[in-house]
Tab-separated table of C-alpha atoms and ligand atoms in Angstrom:
chain	number	residue	atom	x	y	z
Q	68	MET	CA	-11.959	-34.824	31.660
Q	69	SER	CA	-11.926	-37.548	29.113
Q	70	GLY	CA	-12.886	-39.155	26.180
Q	71	SER	CA	-14.961	-37.368	23.523
Q	72	SER	CA	-15.413	-34.022	25.804
Q	73	GLN	CA	-12.328	-33.147	26.406
Q	74	VAL	CA	-11.274	-29.740	25.159
Q	75	TYR	CA	-8.186	-29.254	24.029
Q	76	ARG	CA	-6.721	-25.446	24.215
Q	77	SER	CA	-3.353	-23.030	23.302
Q	78	SER	CA	-3.181	-19.916	23.785
Q	79	THR	CA	-0.354	-17.407	22.717
Q	80	THR	CA	0.286	-13.514	21.749
Q	81	ALA	CA	1.787	-12.050	19.043
Q	82	PRO	CA	2.996	-8.502	18.449
Q	83	VAL	CA	2.907	-5.560	15.368
Q	84	ASN	CA	5.407	-5.085	13.478
Q	85	ILE	CA	6.797	-2.307	11.319
Q	86	ALA	CA	8.806	-2.101	8.886
Q	87	VAL	CA	11.471	0.186	7.887
Q	88	ILE	CA	12.429	-1.330	4.359
Q	89	LYS	CA	8.929	-2.075	2.922
Q	90	TYR	CA	7.469	-5.225	1.581
Q	91	TRP	CA	5.186	-3.577	-1.311
Q	92	GLY	CA	4.728	-5.749	-4.418
Q	93	LYS	CA	3.785	-9.962	-4.929
Q	94	ARG	CA	4.983	-11.951	-7.572
Q	95	ASP	CA	2.726	-15.108	-6.041
Q	96	THR	CA	-0.749	-14.375	-4.878
Q	97	ALA	CA	-1.737	-17.169	-3.972
Q	98	LEU	CA	1.486	-17.887	-1.890
Q	99	ASN	CA	1.791	-14.258	-0.657
Q	100	LEU	CA	5.690	-14.613	-2.474
Q	101	PRO	CA	7.234	-11.189	-2.684
Q	102	THR	CA	8.850	-8.913	-5.034
Q	103	ASN	CA	11.619	-7.859	-2.701
Q	104	SER	CA	12.907	-8.646	1.120
Q	105	SER	CA	11.492	-6.272	3.405
Q	106	LEU	CA	12.334	-5.954	7.684
Q	107	SER	CA	10.726	-5.026	10.430
Q	108	VAL	CA	10.750	-4.192	14.132
Q	109	THR	CA	8.310	-5.825	16.391
Q	110	LEU	CA	6.827	-3.699	18.311
Q	111	SER	CA	6.291	-4.175	22.148
Q	112	GLN	CA	3.157	-6.354	23.043
Q	113	LYS	CA	2.503	-4.203	26.020
Q	114	SER	CA	0.966	-1.854	24.138
Q	115	LEU	CA	-0.492	-3.778	20.914
Q	116	ARG	CA	-1.428	-7.433	20.208
Q	117	ALA	CA	-3.196	-10.273	19.021
Q	118	HIS	CA	-4.377	-12.766	21.694
Q	119	THR	CA	-6.084	-15.719	20.380
Q	120	THR	CA	-6.968	-19.217	21.553
Q	121	ALA	CA	-6.764	-22.347	19.430
Q	122	SER	CA	-9.128	-25.134	20.666
Q	123	CYS	CA	-10.236	-28.484	19.519
Q	124	SER	CA	-12.437	-31.483	20.702
Q	125	GLU	CA	-14.609	-34.665	19.344
Q	126	SER	CA	-17.316	-32.623	21.002
Q	127	PHE	CA	-17.262	-29.705	18.391
Q	128	SER	CA	-19.046	-30.782	15.132
Q	129	GLY	CA	-19.236	-28.935	12.175
Q	130	PRO	CA	-16.534	-26.666	9.760
Q	131	ASP	CA	-14.140	-24.493	11.957
Q	132	SER	CA	-14.702	-21.320	13.052
Q	133	LEU	CA	-12.826	-18.166	13.782
Q	134	ILE	CA	-14.267	-15.630	16.253
Q	135	LEU	CA	-12.423	-11.994	15.929
Q	136	ASN	CA	-13.413	-9.192	18.410
Q	137	GLY	CA	-16.333	-10.572	19.484
Q	138	GLU	CA	-17.747	-11.581	15.485
Q	139	LYS	CA	-18.037	-14.230	13.680
Q	140	GLU	CA	-16.287	-14.134	10.722
Q	141	GLU	CA	-16.651	-16.023	7.685
Q	142	ILE	CA	-13.390	-18.843	7.693
Q	143	GLN	CA	-14.961	-20.894	5.002
Q	144	SER	CA	-14.108	-18.843	1.934
Q	145	SER	CA	-10.860	-17.651	3.115
Q	146	LYS	CA	-8.323	-18.775	0.786
Q	147	ARG	CA	-5.669	-17.401	3.176
Q	148	THR	CA	-7.288	-18.776	6.295
Q	149	GLN	CA	-7.818	-22.077	5.009
Q	150	ALA	CA	-4.146	-21.994	3.855
Q	151	CYS	CA	-2.921	-21.912	7.313
Q	152	LEU	CA	-4.807	-24.519	8.457
Q	153	LYS	CA	-4.336	-27.163	5.889
Q	154	ASN	CA	-0.811	-27.189	6.176
Q	155	LEU	CA	-0.733	-26.669	10.113
Q	156	ARG	CA	-3.092	-30.216	9.848
Q	157	SER	CA	-0.900	-32.108	7.110
Q	158	LEU	CA	2.402	-31.477	10.053
Q	159	ARG	CA	0.100	-32.137	12.684
Q	160	GLU	CA	-1.125	-35.896	10.524
Q	161	GLN	CA	2.540	-36.619	9.990
Q	162	LEU	CA	2.716	-36.038	13.777
Q	163	GLU	CA	0.136	-38.409	14.801
Q	164	ALA	CA	0.646	-40.969	11.326
Q	165	LYS	CA	4.776	-41.365	13.198
Q	166	ASP	CA	3.487	-41.879	17.065
Q	167	GLY	CA	-0.065	-43.640	17.132
Q	168	SER	CA	-0.818	-42.890	20.724
Q	169	LEU	CA	-1.028	-39.631	19.797
Q	170	PRO	CA	-4.823	-37.880	20.121
Q	171	LYS	CA	-6.326	-37.486	16.419
Q	172	LEU	CA	-6.564	-33.560	16.929
Q	173	SER	CA	-5.736	-33.441	13.005
Q	174	LYS	CA	-9.300	-35.125	12.436
Q	175	LEU	CA	-11.184	-32.534	15.038
Q	176	THR	CA	-12.840	-28.837	14.527
Q	177	LEU	CA	-11.162	-25.944	15.947
Q	178	ARG	CA	-13.021	-23.023	17.173
Q	179	LEU	CA	-10.351	-20.297	16.889
Q	180	VAL	CA	-11.261	-17.028	19.780
Q	181	SER	CA	-8.904	-14.055	18.530
Q	182	ALA	CA	-9.057	-10.676	20.138
Q	183	ASN	CA	-7.340	-7.256	19.096
Q	184	ASN	CA	-6.043	-4.925	21.953
Q	185	PHE	CA	-6.219	-2.103	19.269
Q	186	PRO	CA	-8.951	-1.577	16.786
Q	187	THR	CA	-9.004	-4.012	13.518
Q	188	ALA	CA	-7.866	-2.158	9.327
Q	189	ALA	CA	-6.889	1.156	11.759
Q	190	GLY	CA	-3.440	0.655	9.344
Q	191	LEU	CA	-1.930	-0.945	12.376
Q	192	ALA	CA	-0.704	-4.364	10.432
Q	193	SER	CA	-3.606	-5.896	12.597
Q	194	SER	CA	-3.466	-9.119	9.994
Q	195	ALA	CA	0.077	-9.404	11.081
Q	196	ALA	CA	-0.420	-9.635	14.682
Q	197	GLY	CA	-3.588	-12.222	13.441
Q	198	PHE	CA	-1.953	-14.352	11.273
Q	199	ALA	CA	0.539	-14.694	13.755
Q	200	ALA	CA	-1.100	-15.581	16.513
Q	201	LEU	CA	-3.775	-18.000	15.038
Q	202	VAL	CA	-0.138	-20.171	13.694
Q	203	ARG	CA	1.533	-19.926	16.731
Q	204	ALA	CA	-1.853	-21.219	18.694
Q	205	ILE	CA	-2.611	-24.046	16.713
Q	206	ALA	CA	1.141	-25.139	16.073
Q	207	ASP	CA	1.633	-25.593	19.844
Q	208	LEU	CA	-2.384	-27.024	20.232
Q	209	TYR	CA	0.000	-29.588	18.160
Q	210	GLU	CA	2.662	-29.350	19.980
Q	211	LEU	CA	4.657	-29.175	16.796
Q	212	PRO	CA	8.087	-29.349	16.749
Q	213	GLN	CA	8.955	-27.008	14.045
Q	214	SER	CA	10.938	-22.904	13.990
Q	215	PRO	CA	9.424	-19.754	14.041
Q	216	GLU	CA	11.183	-20.012	10.728
Q	217	GLU	CA	9.272	-22.612	9.120
Q	218	LEU	CA	6.183	-21.589	10.560
Q	219	SER	CA	7.002	-18.358	8.957
Q	220	ILE	CA	6.478	-20.226	5.939
Q	221	ILE	CA	2.866	-20.847	6.928
Q	222	ALA	CA	1.839	-17.622	8.102
Q	223	ARG	CA	3.421	-15.926	5.201
Q	224	GLN	CA	0.375	-17.372	3.424
Q	225	GLY	CA	-2.502	-15.838	5.615
Q	226	SER	CA	-0.893	-12.568	5.149
Q	227	GLY	CA	2.478	-11.725	3.838
Q	228	SER	CA	3.953	-9.193	6.904
Q	229	ALA	CA	2.603	-11.573	9.440
Q	230	CYS	CA	5.913	-13.672	9.171
Q	231	ARG	CA	7.350	-10.993	10.154
Q	232	SER	CA	5.578	-10.745	13.652
Q	233	LEU	CA	6.330	-14.534	14.936
Q	234	MET	CA	9.384	-12.913	16.420
Q	235	GLY	CA	10.647	-10.147	18.115
Q	236	GLY	CA	13.497	-7.470	17.632
Q	237	PHE	CA	14.486	-7.093	14.020
Q	238	VAL	CA	13.203	-8.993	11.886
Q	239	ALA	CA	13.524	-9.921	8.270
Q	240	TRP	CA	11.684	-11.455	5.321
Q	241	ARG	CA	13.474	-13.082	2.560
Q	242	ALA	CA	11.685	-12.940	-0.308
Q	243	GLY	CA	13.129	-16.041	-1.380
Q	244	THR	CA	13.666	-17.456	-5.091
Q	245	LYS	CA	11.769	-20.224	-5.340
Q	246	GLU	CA	8.418	-20.661	-7.116
Q	247	ASP	CA	6.434	-22.820	-4.285
Q	248	GLY	CA	7.812	-20.623	-1.554
Q	249	SER	CA	9.869	-23.091	0.531
Q	250	ASP	CA	12.270	-20.172	1.058
Q	251	SER	CA	10.419	-17.019	1.404
Q	252	LEU	CA	10.474	-16.668	5.487
Q	253	ALA	CA	11.472	-14.773	8.069
Q	254	GLU	CA	14.245	-14.451	9.638
Q	255	GLU	CA	15.271	-12.301	13.251
Q	256	VAL	CA	18.170	-10.597	12.541
Q	257	ALA	CA	19.217	-9.516	15.864
Q	258	PRO	CA	16.921	-9.659	19.202
Q	259	VAL	CA	15.188	-6.873	21.567
Q	260	SER	CA	18.299	-7.339	23.848
Q	261	HIS	CA	20.951	-6.397	21.786
Q	262	TRP	CA	19.144	-2.746	21.064
Q	263	PRO	CA	16.458	-2.234	23.605
Q	264	ASP	CA	16.570	0.952	23.586
Q	265	MET	CA	15.395	1.121	20.053
Q	266	ARG	CA	11.241	3.681	20.205
Q	267	ALA	CA	8.025	4.204	18.781
Q	268	LEU	CA	6.113	6.454	18.758
Q	269	VAL	CA	2.482	6.132	16.686
Q	270	LEU	CA	0.476	8.898	15.727
Q	271	VAL	CA	-2.937	7.387	14.987
Q	272	VAL	CA	-4.513	10.303	12.639
Q	273	SER	CA	-7.391	7.308	11.442
Q	274	ALA	CA	-8.734	4.445	12.771
Q	275	GLU	CA	-11.281	4.262	10.164
Q	276	LYS	CA	-10.354	1.147	7.976
Q	277	LYS	CA	-8.539	2.192	5.267
Q	278	GLY	CA	-9.275	2.946	1.648
Q	279	VAL	CA	-7.348	0.749	-0.917
Q	280	SER	CA	-6.166	-2.642	0.673
Q	281	SER	CA	-2.527	-3.658	0.383
Q	282	THR	CA	-3.553	-6.315	-1.860
Q	283	ALA	CA	-4.983	-4.784	-4.247
Q	284	GLY	CA	-2.214	-2.069	-3.830
Q	285	MET	CA	-0.073	-3.463	-4.531
Q	286	GLN	CA	-1.112	-5.339	-7.855
Q	287	THR	CA	-1.492	-2.733	-8.761
Q	288	THR	CA	1.546	-1.137	-8.179
Q	289	VAL	CA	3.371	-4.179	-9.824
Q	290	GLU	CA	1.254	-4.022	-12.928
Q	291	THR	CA	1.696	-0.223	-13.697
Q	292	SER	CA	4.354	1.525	-11.493
Q	293	THR	CA	7.607	2.709	-14.141
Q	294	LEU	CA	9.581	3.639	-10.542
Q	295	ALA	CA	8.903	-0.001	-9.368
Q	296	PRO	CA	11.032	-2.380	-10.915
Q	297	ALA	CA	14.594	-0.459	-10.018
Q	298	ARG	CA	13.243	-0.337	-6.363
Q	299	PHE	CA	11.850	-4.379	-6.222
Q	300	LYS	CA	15.716	-5.611	-8.000
Q	301	GLU	CA	18.496	-2.617	-7.167
Q	302	ILE	CA	17.359	-0.760	-4.324
Q	303	VAL	CA	15.681	-2.261	-2.195
Q	304	PRO	CA	18.793	-5.399	-1.432
Q	305	ARG	CA	20.643	-2.516	-1.558
Q	306	ARG	CA	19.203	-1.563	1.088
Q	307	MET	CA	18.651	-4.716	3.345
Q	308	LYS	CA	22.112	-5.025	3.506
Q	309	GLU	CA	22.941	-1.287	4.730
Q	310	ILE	CA	20.508	-1.522	7.173
Q	311	GLU	CA	21.055	-5.149	8.966
Q	312	LYS	CA	24.729	-3.633	8.995
Q	313	ALA	CA	23.129	-0.891	10.863
Q	314	ILE	CA	21.224	-2.565	13.266
Q	315	HIS	CA	24.640	-4.667	13.611
Q	316	GLU	CA	26.693	-1.972	14.578
Q	317	LYS	CA	23.631	0.168	16.391
Q	318	ASP	CA	24.403	2.771	14.127
Q	319	PHE	CA	20.536	5.008	14.121
Q	320	GLU	CA	21.605	7.594	11.746
Q	321	THR	CA	21.829	5.277	9.081
Q	322	PHE	CA	19.062	3.098	10.497
Q	323	ALA	CA	16.538	6.734	10.642
Q	324	ARG	CA	18.055	8.212	6.700
Q	325	ILE	CA	17.205	4.475	5.243
Q	326	THR	CA	14.245	4.248	6.959
Q	327	MET	CA	12.632	7.554	5.469
Q	328	GLN	CA	14.320	6.678	2.547
Q	329	ASP	CA	12.442	3.284	1.962
Q	330	SER	CA	8.854	5.028	3.167
Q	331	ASN	CA	9.648	7.421	0.771
Q	332	SER	CA	10.382	5.505	-2.817
Q	333	PHE	CA	7.297	2.668	-0.830
Q	334	HIS	CA	5.214	6.000	-1.085
Q	335	ALA	CA	6.570	6.857	-3.981
Q	336	ILE	CA	6.371	4.031	-6.261
Q	337	CYS	CA	2.052	3.920	-4.940
Q	338	LEU	CA	1.806	7.876	-5.855
Q	339	ASP	CA	3.499	6.382	-9.866
Q	340	SER	CA	1.204	3.459	-9.434
Q	341	TRP	CA	-2.438	4.335	-11.869
Q	342	PRO	CA	-4.602	5.300	-10.801
Q	343	PRO	CA	-2.281	6.583	-7.820
Q	344	ILE	CA	-2.136	5.223	-4.568
Q	345	HIS	CA	-2.534	7.762	-1.289
Q	346	TYR	CA	-2.077	6.775	1.705
Q	347	MET	CA	-0.859	9.882	3.311
Q	348	ASN	CA	-2.160	13.061	4.056
Q	349	ASP	CA	-1.647	16.526	5.669
Q	350	VAL	CA	-1.752	15.004	8.823
Q	351	SER	CA	0.882	12.852	7.854
Q	352	ARG	CA	3.077	15.763	6.037
Q	353	ALA	CA	2.985	17.414	9.530
Q	354	ALA	CA	4.746	14.633	11.718
Q	355	MET	CA	7.629	14.502	8.860
Q	356	ASN	CA	7.807	18.190	9.177
Q	357	ALA	CA	7.759	17.445	12.819
Q	358	VAL	CA	10.468	14.680	12.496
Q	359	GLU	CA	12.587	17.095	10.035
Q	360	THR	CA	12.361	19.760	12.390
Q	361	ALA	CA	13.894	17.532	15.637
Q	362	ASN	CA	17.019	16.372	13.134
Q	363	ARG	CA	16.721	19.659	12.376
Q	364	LYS	CA	17.872	20.506	15.832
Q	365	ALA	CA	19.837	17.952	16.569
Q	366	GLY	CA	21.956	18.657	14.124
Q	367	LYS	CA	21.908	14.909	13.317
Q	368	LEU	CA	19.410	11.972	13.029
Q	369	ILE	CA	17.857	10.849	16.270
Q	370	CYS	CA	14.689	9.964	14.864
Q	371	ALA	CA	12.883	8.893	11.659
Q	372	TYR	CA	9.537	8.397	10.246
Q	373	THR	CA	7.693	5.740	8.145
Q	374	PHE	CA	4.697	5.447	6.768
Q	375	ASP	CA	2.409	2.465	6.021
Q	376	ALA	CA	-0.076	1.667	4.029
Q	377	GLY	CA	-2.942	4.516	5.516
Q	378	PRO	CA	-1.723	7.774	6.937
Q	379	ASN	CA	-0.307	7.107	10.409
Q	380	ALA	CA	3.394	7.697	11.323
Q	381	VAL	CA	5.313	5.357	13.059
Q	382	ILE	CA	8.185	7.373	14.667
Q	383	TYR	CA	11.737	5.436	16.128
Q	384	TYR	CA	13.900	7.060	18.370
Q	385	LEU	CA	16.136	5.753	20.819
Q	386	GLU	CA	15.159	6.126	24.223
Q	387	GLU	CA	17.923	8.859	25.119
Q	388	HIS	CA	16.177	10.993	22.389
Q	389	THR	CA	12.624	10.459	24.150
Q	390	HIS	CA	12.569	14.612	25.517
Q	391	GLN	CA	13.558	15.686	22.285
Q	392	ILE	CA	11.441	13.803	20.164
Q	393	ALA	CA	8.258	12.387	22.059
Q	394	GLY	CA	8.271	15.199	24.120
Q	395	VAL	CA	8.138	17.120	21.899
Q	396	PHE	CA	4.986	15.624	20.269
Q	397	ARG	CA	3.508	15.096	24.113
Q	398	SER	CA	3.770	19.193	24.726
Q	399	ILE	CA	1.555	19.472	21.157
Q	400	LEU	CA	-0.641	16.594	21.820
Q	401	PRO	CA	-0.737	16.731	25.465
Q	402	ARG	CA	-4.568	15.615	25.732
Q	403	ILE	CA	-5.149	12.306	24.024
Q	404	PRO	CA	-4.941	9.004	25.311
Q	405	GLY	CA	-2.602	6.984	25.240
Q	406	TRP	CA	0.235	9.141	26.883
Q	407	GLU	CA	-0.382	6.253	30.057
Q	408	GLY	CA	1.263	2.903	29.871
Q	409	GLU	CA	5.275	2.285	30.721
Q	410	PHE	CA	7.066	4.165	27.745
Q	411	GLY	CA	4.625	7.104	28.009
Q	412	GLU	CA	4.864	8.209	31.474
Q	413	ALA	CA	7.978	8.765	31.245
Q	414	VAL	CA	7.726	11.229	28.643
Q	415	ARG	CA	7.974	14.973	30.030
Q	416	PRO	CA	6.061	17.825	27.760
Q	417	ASN	CA	8.505	19.246	26.095
Q	418	GLU	CA	8.211	23.357	25.176
Q	419	PHE	CA	10.951	24.018	22.473
Q	420	GLY	CA	10.537	21.811	19.192
Q	421	SER	CA	10.102	24.537	17.266
Q	422	LEU	CA	7.773	23.471	14.914
Q	423	GLU	CA	5.664	26.351	12.787
Q	424	GLN	CA	2.743	26.424	13.197
Q	425	LYS	CA	0.968	25.153	10.622
Q	426	SER	CA	2.019	21.798	11.115
Q	427	LEU	CA	1.630	22.334	14.382
Q	428	MET	CA	-2.140	22.932	14.150
Q	429	THR	CA	-2.551	20.171	11.515
Q	430	LEU	CA	-1.167	17.678	14.555
Q	431	LYS	CA	-3.591	19.403	16.956
Q	432	ALA	CA	-6.572	18.695	14.814
Q	433	GLY	CA	-5.646	14.913	12.904
Q	434	VAL	CA	-3.919	13.172	15.535
Q	435	SER	CA	-6.539	10.838	17.816
Q	436	ARG	CA	-4.435	8.867	20.083
Q	437	VAL	CA	-0.832	7.922	20.320
Q	438	ILE	CA	0.886	4.656	21.164
Q	439	CYS	CA	4.413	5.048	22.657
Q	440	THR	CA	5.944	1.827	22.720
Q	441	GLY	CA	9.363	0.126	21.343
Q	442	VAL	CA	10.956	-2.813	20.554
Q	443	GLY	CA	9.892	-6.099	22.051
Q	444	GLY	CA	9.903	-9.859	21.526
Q	445	GLY	CA	8.189	-12.448	19.732
Q	446	PRO	CA	5.043	-14.279	20.690
Q	447	GLU	CA	4.191	-15.852	23.986
Q	448	LYS	CA	2.298	-18.627	25.451
Q	449	ILE	CA	-0.421	-17.562	28.250
Q	450	GLU	CA	-2.544	-19.958	29.812
Q	451	GLU	CA	-5.037	-16.979	29.806
Q	452	HIS	CA	-7.681	-18.619	27.585
Q	453	LEU	CA	-10.544	-16.860	25.521
Q	454	VAL	CA	-12.239	-20.625	25.103
Q	455	ASP	CA	-13.386	-21.763	28.707
Q	456	GLU	CA	-13.168	-26.132	29.423
Q	457	LYS	CA	-16.402	-26.615	28.373
Q	458	GLY	CA	-15.421	-25.112	24.881
Q	459	ASN	CA	-16.988	-22.192	25.358
Q	460	ALA	CA	-16.078	-18.761	23.555
Q	461	VAL	CA	-15.532	-16.221	26.942
Q	462	PRO	CA	-17.353	-13.640	25.949
Q	463	HIS	CA	-15.401	-10.454	24.348
Q	464	GLU	CA	-14.469	-7.711	27.409
S	513	2P0	C1	4.574	-3.454	5.010
S	513	2P0	N1	2.486	-3.353	4.141
S	513	2P0	O1	5.822	-4.110	5.080
S	513	2P0	C2	4.118	-3.042	4.493
S	513	2P0	C3	4.338	-1.548	3.898
S	513	2P0	C4	1.557	-2.426	3.817
S	513	2P0	C5	2.673	-1.197	3.637
S	513	2P0	O2	2.736	-5.254	4.291
S	513	2P0	O3	-1.355	-8.746	0.422
S	513	2P0	O4	-1.708	-6.647	5.221
S	513	2P0	O5	-1.662	-9.542	2.990
S	513	2P0	O6	-0.094	-9.902	2.588
S	513	2P0	O7	1.090	-7.596	4.580
S	513	2P0	C6	0.489	-4.705	4.252
S	513	2P0	O8	0.065	-5.723	3.623
S	513	2P0	O9	-0.258	-8.057	2.622
S	513	2P0	C7	1.971	-4.515	4.841
S	513	2P0	P1	-0.859	-9.232	2.048
S	513	2P0	P2	-0.182	-7.493	4.134
S	513	2P0	O10	4.356	-4.139	6.174
């Protein structure tokens, strides 16, 4: 193919990340600059991923477009998406200005097509994987030389937590201090290979779209919570140091304690906001109870719960404790979907969890699926395109 009909394409997949030190609060809402640093575990893309194709061509006309899970998204009015596109185009323009032989892709209409393999807005950080995939795919299409850290500054403007999905393993988002946000970026703390036996069991409590959006909730907290300033200034900076050390030393007990403390601290400042923000429900508390029971039975911390802006539980544990943790949940929830797949198949039901009856019944009634997964790698370039050679979106499955 040549000339004006050529369709340039690049595709990538990007992972979901689940924070163990939570981002909750912005010091700048336009640039998505956070009130504190945060740290997450990147989850395996075998279970959860966004897949995005970025394409451009002289034969495309009209404004840039995005199709997400088969539906056209309105991106012209989305300041966040526009900020990402503007930054990426400007980096491409710089390359084109330096090397006149490069095709002027920065001038062409972008057609973006994306699909998640999990429900959007189910409280599973779909915006993180989505913006990470979008930025990575366009950066590859434009053949940008920028590092994942540099691209994380762009993804952050799409959605704060997205900056942490540009890398695998254990990832810190440094809050930074500059007003322009140029030092508010993600950094790999340790790769997957450092602690590959880290597992995560997600209990999906609700696949409904969530009530209070993160963006609105964070603003309410920053403006009204009396507990939040201490969290931003003292508690999180201390915990970041402690948990990074725990990760480097593969000290699971410290990792687990801080993870649970920080989830509770985040939900405490939500409850301390006015009007108060509730994300956890009875099913979440039953999951907490199950984690505490497993830890008590083991006589040490072998698992840790964490909850985001919704009722779903994420439980971290090491592979060697699969039977004591995932096994107990499998025996309580044998028939719900999600036990198939690489990590889940290895889980045998364990009937000796000794969970009290009330929590048991609450979990049985309230958990709709599990996602049995583990720590995974960063975005991957793939040749499976969601836009065909002629520039048409491939129909959504
Ligand atoms: C986190 N969450 O660290 C925290 C914990 C939810 C609870 O990042 O407004 O979708 O797009 O920057 O990233 C969810 O907030 O918010 C989030 P925006 P985002 O994972």
